[in-house]
mmCIF file with all atom_site columns, C-alpha atoms in Angstrom:
data_model
loop_
_atom_site.group_PDB
_atom_site.id
_atom_site.type_symbol
_atom_site.label_atom_id
_atom_site.label_alt_id
_atom_site.label_comp_id
_atom_site.label_asym_id
_atom_site.label_entity_id
_atom_site.label_seq_id
_atom_site.pdbx_PDB_ins_code
_atom_site.Cartn_x
_atom_site.Cartn_y
_atom_site.Cartn_z
_atom_site.occupancy
_atom_site.B_iso_or_equiv
_atom_site.pdbx_formal_charge
_atom_site.auth_seq_id
_atom_site.auth_comp_id
_atom_site.auth_asym_id
_atom_site.auth_atom_id
_atom_site.pdbx_PDB_model_num
ATOM 1   C CA . MET U 1 1   ? 119.358 276.102 -14.225 1.00 0.00 ? 1   MET U CA 1
ATOM 2   C CA . SER U 1 2   ? 120.822 275.940 -10.757 1.00 0.00 ? 2   SER U CA 1
ATOM 3   C CA . ALA U 1 3   ? 119.068 277.318 -7.701  1.00 0.00 ? 3   ALA U CA 1
ATOM 4   C CA . ALA U 1 4   ? 121.776 279.969 -7.333  1.00 0.00 ? 4   ALA U CA 1
ATOM 5   C CA . SER U 1 5   ? 120.977 281.431 -10.760 1.00 0.00 ? 5   SER U CA 1
ATOM 6   C CA . GLU U 1 6   ? 117.229 281.543 -10.157 1.00 0.00 ? 6   GLU U CA 1
ATOM 7   C CA . PRO U 1 7   ? 115.914 285.029 -9.441  1.00 0.00 ? 7   PRO U CA 1
ATOM 8   C CA . SER U 1 8   ? 114.705 285.788 -5.933  1.00 0.00 ? 8   SER U CA 1
ATOM 9   C CA . ASP U 1 9   ? 111.058 286.382 -5.128  1.00 0.00 ? 9   ASP U CA 1
ATOM 10  C CA . ALA U 1 10  ? 111.790 290.109 -4.809  1.00 0.00 ? 10  ALA U CA 1
ATOM 11  C CA . GLU U 1 11  ? 113.401 290.189 -8.260  1.00 0.00 ? 11  GLU U CA 1
ATOM 12  C CA . LEU U 1 12  ? 110.480 288.328 -9.774  1.00 0.00 ? 12  LEU U CA 1
ATOM 13  C CA . ALA U 1 13  ? 108.007 290.653 -8.068  1.00 0.00 ? 13  ALA U CA 1
ATOM 14  C CA . ALA U 1 14  ? 109.854 293.668 -9.441  1.00 0.00 ? 14  ALA U CA 1
ATOM 15  C CA . GLY U 1 15  ? 109.779 292.128 -12.915 1.00 0.00 ? 15  GLY U CA 1
ATOM 16  C CA . ALA U 1 16  ? 106.059 291.412 -12.633 1.00 0.00 ? 16  ALA U CA 1
ATOM 17  C CA . VAL U 1 17  ? 105.360 295.001 -11.524 1.00 0.00 ? 17  VAL U CA 1
ATOM 18  C CA . ALA U 1 18  ? 107.321 296.150 -14.591 1.00 0.00 ? 18  ALA U CA 1
ATOM 19  C CA . GLY U 1 19  ? 104.914 294.138 -16.759 1.00 0.00 ? 19  GLY U CA 1
ATOM 20  C CA . ASP U 1 20  ? 106.666 290.777 -17.117 1.00 0.00 ? 20  ASP U CA 1
ATOM 21  C CA . GLU U 1 21  ? 103.810 288.279 -16.740 1.00 0.00 ? 21  GLU U CA 1
ATOM 22  C CA . ARG U 1 22  ? 106.293 285.381 -16.914 1.00 0.00 ? 22  ARG U CA 1
ATOM 23  C CA . ALA U 1 23  ? 107.851 286.628 -13.673 1.00 0.00 ? 23  ALA U CA 1
ATOM 24  C CA . PHE U 1 24  ? 104.498 286.436 -11.905 1.00 0.00 ? 24  PHE U CA 1
ATOM 25  C CA . SER U 1 25  ? 103.902 282.986 -13.426 1.00 0.00 ? 25  SER U CA 1
ATOM 26  C CA . TRP U 1 26  ? 107.196 281.890 -11.957 1.00 0.00 ? 26  TRP U CA 1
ATOM 27  C CA . LEU U 1 27  ? 106.171 283.231 -8.546  1.00 0.00 ? 27  LEU U CA 1
ATOM 28  C CA . MET U 1 28  ? 102.875 281.341 -8.776  1.00 0.00 ? 28  MET U CA 1
ATOM 29  C CA . GLN U 1 29  ? 104.644 278.108 -9.718  1.00 0.00 ? 29  GLN U CA 1
ATOM 30  C CA . ARG U 1 30  ? 107.113 278.550 -6.886  1.00 0.00 ? 30  ARG U CA 1
ATOM 31  C CA . HIS U 1 31  ? 104.469 279.123 -4.192  1.00 0.00 ? 31  HIS U CA 1
ATOM 32  C CA . LYS U 1 32  ? 101.242 277.455 -5.361  1.00 0.00 ? 32  LYS U CA 1
ATOM 33  C CA . ASP U 1 33  ? 101.717 274.078 -3.644  1.00 0.00 ? 33  ASP U CA 1
ATOM 34  C CA . GLY U 1 34  ? 102.462 275.476 -0.198  1.00 0.00 ? 34  GLY U CA 1
ATOM 35  C CA . LEU U 1 35  ? 99.726  278.081 -0.477  1.00 0.00 ? 35  LEU U CA 1
ATOM 36  C CA . TYR U 1 36  ? 97.208  275.454 -1.614  1.00 0.00 ? 36  TYR U CA 1
ATOM 37  C CA . ARG U 1 37  ? 98.049  273.258 1.390   1.00 0.00 ? 37  ARG U CA 1
ATOM 38  C CA . PHE U 1 38  ? 97.609  276.244 3.714   1.00 0.00 ? 38  PHE U CA 1
ATOM 39  C CA . ILE U 1 39  ? 94.195  277.119 2.237   1.00 0.00 ? 39  ILE U CA 1
ATOM 40  C CA . ARG U 1 40  ? 93.123  273.454 2.133   1.00 0.00 ? 40  ARG U CA 1
ATOM 41  C CA . ARG U 1 41  ? 93.825  273.088 5.812   1.00 0.00 ? 41  ARG U CA 1
ATOM 42  C CA . TYR U 1 42  ? 91.890  276.254 6.577   1.00 0.00 ? 42  TYR U CA 1
ATOM 43  C CA . THR U 1 43  ? 88.781  275.291 4.589   1.00 0.00 ? 43  THR U CA 1
ATOM 44  C CA . GLY U 1 44  ? 88.825  271.509 4.856   1.00 0.00 ? 44  GLY U CA 1
ATOM 45  C CA . ASP U 1 45  ? 87.539  271.389 1.267   1.00 0.00 ? 45  ASP U CA 1
ATOM 46  C CA . ALA U 1 46  ? 89.757  270.689 -1.755  1.00 0.00 ? 46  ALA U CA 1
ATOM 47  C CA . ASP U 1 47  ? 87.486  272.386 -4.290  1.00 0.00 ? 47  ASP U CA 1
ATOM 48  C CA . GLU U 1 48  ? 87.029  275.506 -2.188  1.00 0.00 ? 48  GLU U CA 1
ATOM 49  C CA . ALA U 1 49  ? 90.773  275.591 -1.576  1.00 0.00 ? 49  ALA U CA 1
ATOM 50  C CA . TYR U 1 50  ? 91.470  275.556 -5.314  1.00 0.00 ? 50  TYR U CA 1
ATOM 51  C CA . ASP U 1 51  ? 89.034  278.424 -5.880  1.00 0.00 ? 51  ASP U CA 1
ATOM 52  C CA . LEU U 1 52  ? 90.518  280.428 -3.008  1.00 0.00 ? 52  LEU U CA 1
ATOM 53  C CA . LEU U 1 53  ? 94.023  279.769 -4.326  1.00 0.00 ? 53  LEU U CA 1
ATOM 54  C CA . GLN U 1 54  ? 93.018  281.350 -7.629  1.00 0.00 ? 54  GLN U CA 1
ATOM 55  C CA . GLU U 1 55  ? 91.404  284.282 -5.818  1.00 0.00 ? 55  GLU U CA 1
ATOM 56  C CA . SER U 1 56  ? 94.548  284.738 -3.737  1.00 0.00 ? 56  SER U CA 1
ATOM 57  C CA . PHE U 1 57  ? 96.826  284.865 -6.773  1.00 0.00 ? 57  PHE U CA 1
ATOM 58  C CA . THR U 1 58  ? 94.438  287.224 -8.544  1.00 0.00 ? 58  THR U CA 1
ATOM 59  C CA . ALA U 1 59  ? 94.475  289.535 -5.526  1.00 0.00 ? 59  ALA U CA 1
ATOM 60  C CA . ALA U 1 60  ? 98.266  289.252 -5.287  1.00 0.00 ? 60  ALA U CA 1
ATOM 61  C CA . TRP U 1 61  ? 98.612  290.262 -8.941  1.00 0.00 ? 61  TRP U CA 1
ATOM 62  C CA . GLY U 1 62  ? 96.450  293.313 -8.302  1.00 0.00 ? 62  GLY U CA 1
ATOM 63  C CA . ALA U 1 63  ? 98.391  294.297 -5.178  1.00 0.00 ? 63  ALA U CA 1
ATOM 64  C CA . LEU U 1 64  ? 101.897 293.423 -6.345  1.00 0.00 ? 64  LEU U CA 1
ATOM 65  C CA . ASN U 1 65  ? 102.944 297.056 -6.588  1.00 0.00 ? 65  ASN U CA 1
ATOM 66  C CA . ARG U 1 66  ? 102.331 297.324 -2.805  1.00 0.00 ? 66  ARG U CA 1
ATOM 67  C CA . TYR U 1 67  ? 104.555 294.345 -1.963  1.00 0.00 ? 67  TYR U CA 1
ATOM 68  C CA . ASP U 1 68  ? 107.522 295.394 0.214   1.00 0.00 ? 68  ASP U CA 1
ATOM 69  C CA . ARG U 1 69  ? 110.461 293.596 -1.380  1.00 0.00 ? 69  ARG U CA 1
ATOM 70  C CA . GLY U 1 70  ? 112.331 293.729 1.922   1.00 0.00 ? 70  GLY U CA 1
ATOM 71  C CA . ARG U 1 71  ? 109.883 291.249 3.451   1.00 0.00 ? 71  ARG U CA 1
ATOM 72  C CA . PRO U 1 72  ? 109.438 287.547 2.636   1.00 0.00 ? 72  PRO U CA 1
ATOM 73  C CA . PHE U 1 73  ? 107.125 287.033 -0.332  1.00 0.00 ? 73  PHE U CA 1
ATOM 74  C CA . PRO U 1 74  ? 105.566 283.797 1.057   1.00 0.00 ? 74  PRO U CA 1
ATOM 75  C CA . THR U 1 75  ? 104.463 285.652 4.200   1.00 0.00 ? 75  THR U CA 1
ATOM 76  C CA . TRP U 1 76  ? 102.878 288.427 2.140   1.00 0.00 ? 76  TRP U CA 1
ATOM 77  C CA . LEU U 1 77  ? 101.148 285.861 -0.059  1.00 0.00 ? 77  LEU U CA 1
ATOM 78  C CA . ARG U 1 78  ? 99.912  283.881 2.968   1.00 0.00 ? 78  ARG U CA 1
ATOM 79  C CA . ARG U 1 79  ? 98.433  287.065 4.395   1.00 0.00 ? 79  ARG U CA 1
ATOM 80  C CA . ILE U 1 80  ? 96.411  287.574 1.216   1.00 0.00 ? 80  ILE U CA 1
ATOM 81  C CA . ALA U 1 81  ? 95.285  283.934 1.291   1.00 0.00 ? 81  ALA U CA 1
ATOM 82  C CA . LEU U 1 82  ? 94.364  284.226 4.963   1.00 0.00 ? 82  LEU U CA 1
ATOM 83  C CA . ASN U 1 83  ? 92.157  287.218 4.178   1.00 0.00 ? 83  ASN U CA 1
ATOM 84  C CA . LYS U 1 84  ? 90.505  285.294 1.331   1.00 0.00 ? 84  LYS U CA 1
ATOM 85  C CA . CYS U 1 85  ? 89.886  282.364 3.705   1.00 0.00 ? 85  CYS U CA 1
ATOM 86  C CA . ARG U 1 86  ? 88.372  284.675 6.299   1.00 0.00 ? 86  ARG U CA 1
ATOM 87  C CA . ASP U 1 87  ? 86.073  286.193 3.650   1.00 0.00 ? 87  ASP U CA 1
ATOM 88  C CA . TRP U 1 88  ? 85.061  282.695 2.547   1.00 0.00 ? 88  TRP U CA 1
ATOM 89  C CA . SER U 1 89  ? 84.316  281.726 6.149   1.00 0.00 ? 89  SER U CA 1
ATOM 90  C CA . ARG U 1 90  ? 82.151  284.811 6.685   1.00 0.00 ? 90  ARG U CA 1
ATOM 91  C CA . ARG U 1 91  ? 80.200  284.179 3.472   1.00 0.00 ? 91  ARG U CA 1
ATOM 92  C CA . ARG U 1 92  ? 79.640  280.564 4.509   1.00 0.00 ? 92  ARG U CA 1
ATOM 93  C CA . THR U 1 93  ? 78.399  281.634 7.952   1.00 0.00 ? 93  THR U CA 1
ATOM 94  C CA . VAL U 1 94  ? 75.978  284.151 6.442   1.00 0.00 ? 94  VAL U CA 1
ATOM 95  C CA . ARG U 1 95  ? 74.742  281.559 3.944   1.00 0.00 ? 95  ARG U CA 1
ATOM 96  C CA . ARG U 1 96  ? 74.110  279.065 6.745   1.00 0.00 ? 96  ARG U CA 1
ATOM 97  C CA . TRP U 1 97  ? 72.283  281.660 8.828   1.00 0.00 ? 97  TRP U CA 1
ATOM 98  C CA . LEU U 1 98  ? 70.098  282.714 5.906   1.00 0.00 ? 98  LEU U CA 1
ATOM 99  C CA . THR U 1 99  ? 69.330  279.130 5.015   1.00 0.00 ? 99  THR U CA 1
ATOM 100 C CA . ARG U 1 100 ? 68.351  278.237 8.572   1.00 0.00 ? 100 ARG U CA 1
ATOM 101 C CA . ASN U 1 101 ? 66.165  281.309 8.904   1.00 0.00 ? 101 ASN U CA 1
ATOM 102 C CA . GLU U 1 102 ? 64.411  280.600 5.624   1.00 0.00 ? 102 GLU U CA 1
ATOM 103 C CA . GLY U 1 103 ? 63.544  277.131 6.866   1.00 0.00 ? 103 GLY U CA 1
ATOM 104 C CA . LEU U 1 104 ? 65.175  275.335 3.953   1.00 0.00 ? 104 LEU U CA 1
ATOM 105 C CA . ASP U 1 105 ? 66.086  271.709 4.482   1.00 0.00 ? 105 ASP U CA 1
ATOM 106 C CA . SER U 1 106 ? 69.050  271.734 2.117   1.00 0.00 ? 106 SER U CA 1
ATOM 107 C CA . TRP U 1 107 ? 72.054  273.964 1.832   1.00 0.00 ? 107 TRP U CA 1
ATOM 108 C CA . THR U 1 108 ? 70.984  275.243 -1.598  1.00 0.00 ? 108 THR U CA 1
ATOM 109 C CA . GLY U 1 109 ? 72.588  272.296 -3.314  1.00 0.00 ? 109 GLY U CA 1
ATOM 110 C CA . GLN U 1 110 ? 75.858  272.525 -1.413  1.00 0.00 ? 110 GLN U CA 1
ATOM 111 C CA . ASN U 1 111 ? 76.920  269.715 0.847   1.00 0.00 ? 111 ASN U CA 1
ATOM 112 C CA . LEU U 1 112 ? 78.439  271.615 3.771   1.00 0.00 ? 112 LEU U CA 1
ATOM 113 C CA . THR U 1 113 ? 77.734  268.938 6.352   1.00 0.00 ? 113 THR U CA 1
ATOM 114 C CA . THR U 1 114 ? 80.046  266.046 7.024   1.00 0.00 ? 114 THR U CA 1
ATOM 115 C CA . ASP U 1 115 ? 79.127  262.434 7.604   1.00 0.00 ? 115 ASP U CA 1
ATOM 116 C CA . ASP U 1 116 ? 80.947  260.551 10.312  1.00 0.00 ? 116 ASP U CA 1
ATOM 117 C CA . PRO U 1 117 ? 83.082  257.870 8.708   1.00 0.00 ? 117 PRO U CA 1
ATOM 118 C CA . SER U 1 118 ? 82.101  254.270 9.201   1.00 0.00 ? 118 SER U CA 1
ATOM 119 C CA . PRO U 1 119 ? 84.113  252.252 11.749  1.00 0.00 ? 119 PRO U CA 1
ATOM 120 C CA . GLU U 1 120 ? 85.917  250.485 8.901   1.00 0.00 ? 120 GLU U CA 1
ATOM 121 C CA . ALA U 1 121 ? 86.845  253.761 7.227   1.00 0.00 ? 121 ALA U CA 1
ATOM 122 C CA . VAL U 1 122 ? 88.288  255.200 10.445  1.00 0.00 ? 122 VAL U CA 1
ATOM 123 C CA . LEU U 1 123 ? 91.024  252.574 10.234  1.00 0.00 ? 123 LEU U CA 1
ATOM 124 C CA . SER U 1 124 ? 92.245  254.058 6.971   1.00 0.00 ? 124 SER U CA 1
ATOM 125 C CA . ASP U 1 125 ? 94.973  256.689 7.217   1.00 0.00 ? 125 ASP U CA 1
ATOM 126 C CA . GLN U 1 126 ? 93.244  258.758 4.554   1.00 0.00 ? 126 GLN U CA 1
ATOM 127 C CA . GLU U 1 127 ? 90.001  258.860 6.508   1.00 0.00 ? 127 GLU U CA 1
ATOM 128 C CA . GLN U 1 128 ? 91.822  259.878 9.659   1.00 0.00 ? 128 GLN U CA 1
ATOM 129 C CA . LEU U 1 129 ? 93.533  262.676 7.765   1.00 0.00 ? 129 LEU U CA 1
ATOM 130 C CA . THR U 1 130 ? 90.183  263.802 6.370   1.00 0.00 ? 130 THR U CA 1
ATOM 131 C CA . ARG U 1 131 ? 88.700  263.858 9.875   1.00 0.00 ? 131 ARG U CA 1
ATOM 132 C CA . LEU U 1 132 ? 91.622  265.890 11.153  1.00 0.00 ? 132 LEU U CA 1
ATOM 133 C CA . ASP U 1 133 ? 91.366  268.339 8.231   1.00 0.00 ? 133 ASP U CA 1
ATOM 134 C CA . GLN U 1 134 ? 87.663  268.795 8.891   1.00 0.00 ? 134 GLN U CA 1
ATOM 135 C CA . ALA U 1 135 ? 88.210  269.239 12.629  1.00 0.00 ? 135 ALA U CA 1
ATOM 136 C CA . ILE U 1 136 ? 90.853  271.892 11.928  1.00 0.00 ? 136 ILE U CA 1
ATOM 137 C CA . ALA U 1 137 ? 88.559  273.615 9.433   1.00 0.00 ? 137 ALA U CA 1
ATOM 138 C CA . ASN U 1 138 ? 85.809  273.758 12.086  1.00 0.00 ? 138 ASN U CA 1
ATOM 139 C CA . LEU U 1 139 ? 87.988  275.458 14.703  1.00 0.00 ? 139 LEU U CA 1
ATOM 140 C CA . PRO U 1 140 ? 87.264  279.131 15.349  1.00 0.00 ? 140 PRO U CA 1
ATOM 141 C CA . ALA U 1 141 ? 89.519  281.372 13.247  1.00 0.00 ? 141 ALA U CA 1
ATOM 142 C CA . GLY U 1 142 ? 91.314  282.650 16.353  1.00 0.00 ? 142 GLY U CA 1
ATOM 143 C CA . LEU U 1 143 ? 92.539  279.132 17.091  1.00 0.00 ? 143 LEU U CA 1
ATOM 144 C CA . LYS U 1 144 ? 92.751  277.727 13.568  1.00 0.00 ? 144 LYS U CA 1
ATOM 145 C CA . GLU U 1 145 ? 95.029  280.400 12.129  1.00 0.00 ? 145 GLU U CA 1
ATOM 146 C CA . PRO U 1 146 ? 97.826  280.159 14.740  1.00 0.00 ? 146 PRO U CA 1
ATOM 147 C CA . LEU U 1 147 ? 97.661  276.343 14.650  1.00 0.00 ? 147 LEU U CA 1
ATOM 148 C CA . ILE U 1 148 ? 97.981  276.133 10.861  1.00 0.00 ? 148 ILE U CA 1
ATOM 149 C CA . LEU U 1 149 ? 100.734 278.718 10.698  1.00 0.00 ? 149 LEU U CA 1
ATOM 150 C CA . THR U 1 150 ? 102.894 277.168 13.428  1.00 0.00 ? 150 THR U CA 1
ATOM 151 C CA . ALA U 1 151 ? 102.158 273.453 13.614  1.00 0.00 ? 151 ALA U CA 1
ATOM 152 C CA . ILE U 1 152 ? 101.534 272.840 9.928   1.00 0.00 ? 152 ILE U CA 1
ATOM 153 C CA . GLU U 1 153 ? 103.227 275.623 7.968   1.00 0.00 ? 153 GLU U CA 1
ATOM 154 C CA . GLY U 1 154 ? 106.270 275.630 10.259  1.00 0.00 ? 154 GLY U CA 1
ATOM 155 C CA . LEU U 1 155 ? 106.346 279.307 11.171  1.00 0.00 ? 155 LEU U CA 1
ATOM 156 C CA . SER U 1 156 ? 107.776 280.246 14.539  1.00 0.00 ? 156 SER U CA 1
ATOM 157 C CA . GLN U 1 157 ? 105.416 281.682 17.131  1.00 0.00 ? 157 GLN U CA 1
ATOM 158 C CA . ASP U 1 158 ? 107.029 285.066 16.585  1.00 0.00 ? 158 ASP U CA 1
ATOM 159 C CA . GLU U 1 159 ? 106.551 284.879 12.785  1.00 0.00 ? 159 GLU U CA 1
ATOM 160 C CA . ALA U 1 160 ? 102.928 283.778 13.151  1.00 0.00 ? 160 ALA U CA 1
ATOM 161 C CA . GLY U 1 161 ? 102.367 286.550 15.681  1.00 0.00 ? 161 GLY U CA 1
ATOM 162 C CA . LYS U 1 162 ? 103.671 289.174 13.277  1.00 0.00 ? 162 LYS U CA 1
ATOM 163 C CA . LEU U 1 163 ? 101.475 287.818 10.498  1.00 0.00 ? 163 LEU U CA 1
ATOM 164 C CA . LEU U 1 164 ? 98.364  287.820 12.693  1.00 0.00 ? 164 LEU U CA 1
ATOM 165 C CA . GLY U 1 165 ? 99.162  290.937 14.712  1.00 0.00 ? 165 GLY U CA 1
ATOM 166 C CA . LEU U 1 166 ? 99.546  289.040 17.997  1.00 0.00 ? 166 LEU U CA 1
ATOM 167 C CA . THR U 1 167 ? 102.331 288.407 20.480  1.00 0.00 ? 167 THR U CA 1
ATOM 168 C CA . ALA U 1 168 ? 104.297 285.171 20.426  1.00 0.00 ? 168 ALA U CA 1
ATOM 169 C CA . LYS U 1 169 ? 102.793 284.314 23.836  1.00 0.00 ? 169 LYS U CA 1
ATOM 170 C CA . ALA U 1 170 ? 99.253  284.789 22.472  1.00 0.00 ? 170 ALA U CA 1
ATOM 171 C CA . ILE U 1 171 ? 100.132 282.437 19.614  1.00 0.00 ? 171 ILE U CA 1
ATOM 172 C CA . GLU U 1 172 ? 101.449 279.865 22.088  1.00 0.00 ? 172 GLU U CA 1
ATOM 173 C CA . VAL U 1 173 ? 98.243  280.010 24.136  1.00 0.00 ? 173 VAL U CA 1
ATOM 174 C CA . ARG U 1 174 ? 96.008  279.784 21.066  1.00 0.00 ? 174 ARG U CA 1
ATOM 175 C CA . VAL U 1 175 ? 97.926  276.827 19.649  1.00 0.00 ? 175 VAL U CA 1
ATOM 176 C CA . TYR U 1 176 ? 97.583  275.060 22.998  1.00 0.00 ? 176 TYR U CA 1
ATOM 177 C CA . ARG U 1 177 ? 93.832  275.727 23.027  1.00 0.00 ? 177 ARG U CA 1
ATOM 178 C CA . ALA U 1 178 ? 93.479  274.629 19.406  1.00 0.00 ? 178 ALA U CA 1
ATOM 179 C CA . ARG U 1 179 ? 95.258  271.333 20.092  1.00 0.00 ? 179 ARG U CA 1
ATOM 180 C CA . ARG U 1 180 ? 93.104  270.735 23.152  1.00 0.00 ? 180 ARG U CA 1
ATOM 181 C CA . ALA U 1 181 ? 89.926  271.449 21.148  1.00 0.00 ? 181 ALA U CA 1
ATOM 182 C CA . LEU U 1 182 ? 91.069  269.114 18.363  1.00 0.00 ? 182 LEU U CA 1
ATOM 183 C CA . SER U 1 183 ? 91.815  266.387 20.862  1.00 0.00 ? 183 SER U CA 1
ATOM 184 C CA . GLU U 1 184 ? 88.349  266.704 22.387  1.00 0.00 ? 184 GLU U CA 1
ATOM 185 C CA . THR U 1 185 ? 86.612  266.823 18.995  1.00 0.00 ? 185 THR U CA 1
ATOM 186 C CA . LEU U 1 186 ? 88.424  263.792 17.660  1.00 0.00 ? 186 LEU U CA 1
ATOM 187 C CA . ALA U 1 187 ? 87.845  261.875 20.897  1.00 0.00 ? 187 ALA U CA 1
ATOM 188 C CA . LEU U 1 188 ? 84.104  262.574 20.640  1.00 0.00 ? 188 LEU U CA 1
ATOM 189 C CA . GLN U 1 189 ? 84.079  261.314 17.050  1.00 0.00 ? 189 GLN U CA 1
ATOM 190 C CA . ASP U 1 190 ? 85.643  258.064 18.201  1.00 0.00 ? 190 ASP U CA 1
ATOM 191 C CA . LEU U 1 191 ? 82.807  257.359 20.646  1.00 0.00 ? 191 LEU U CA 1
#
């Protein structure tokens, strides 16, 4: 089947709303890799990203009748995933606060802390990528979201601004601040 004969996202969404589960499956197949990468960069955790990907598609299925077919489906789907990531971040913050205030030494069996890589491991490209992913995941949401959307996902500042409800100039400033914060964090890790 050629790309020209493949149905558009809007056509698939309409089919899924009409009850065609195969249409939604096709949408998931089409967008799962990019959405997973987006969530993975937000969380810094592959397992959490997989769980949030499933939650995002479940929420998208439930909200598909509200999808405006005149707008890009990937943007709508990213917005759902972004909300799921924000919820995950809030739950994690509350869990940390509760754990600290209860005086527990562990994170209830979850390893949410990171170990600095050994000097030998830093030389590996994979370790450097892991450090960068973790540093991005630790940025405040107000800096992380514009950075991921523009620098990694390839959205323009205007597109990212529309998705986040900000101006293009605000996105530009936040991306600058995010890059500066990453640079400082990674430089401190190298000490």
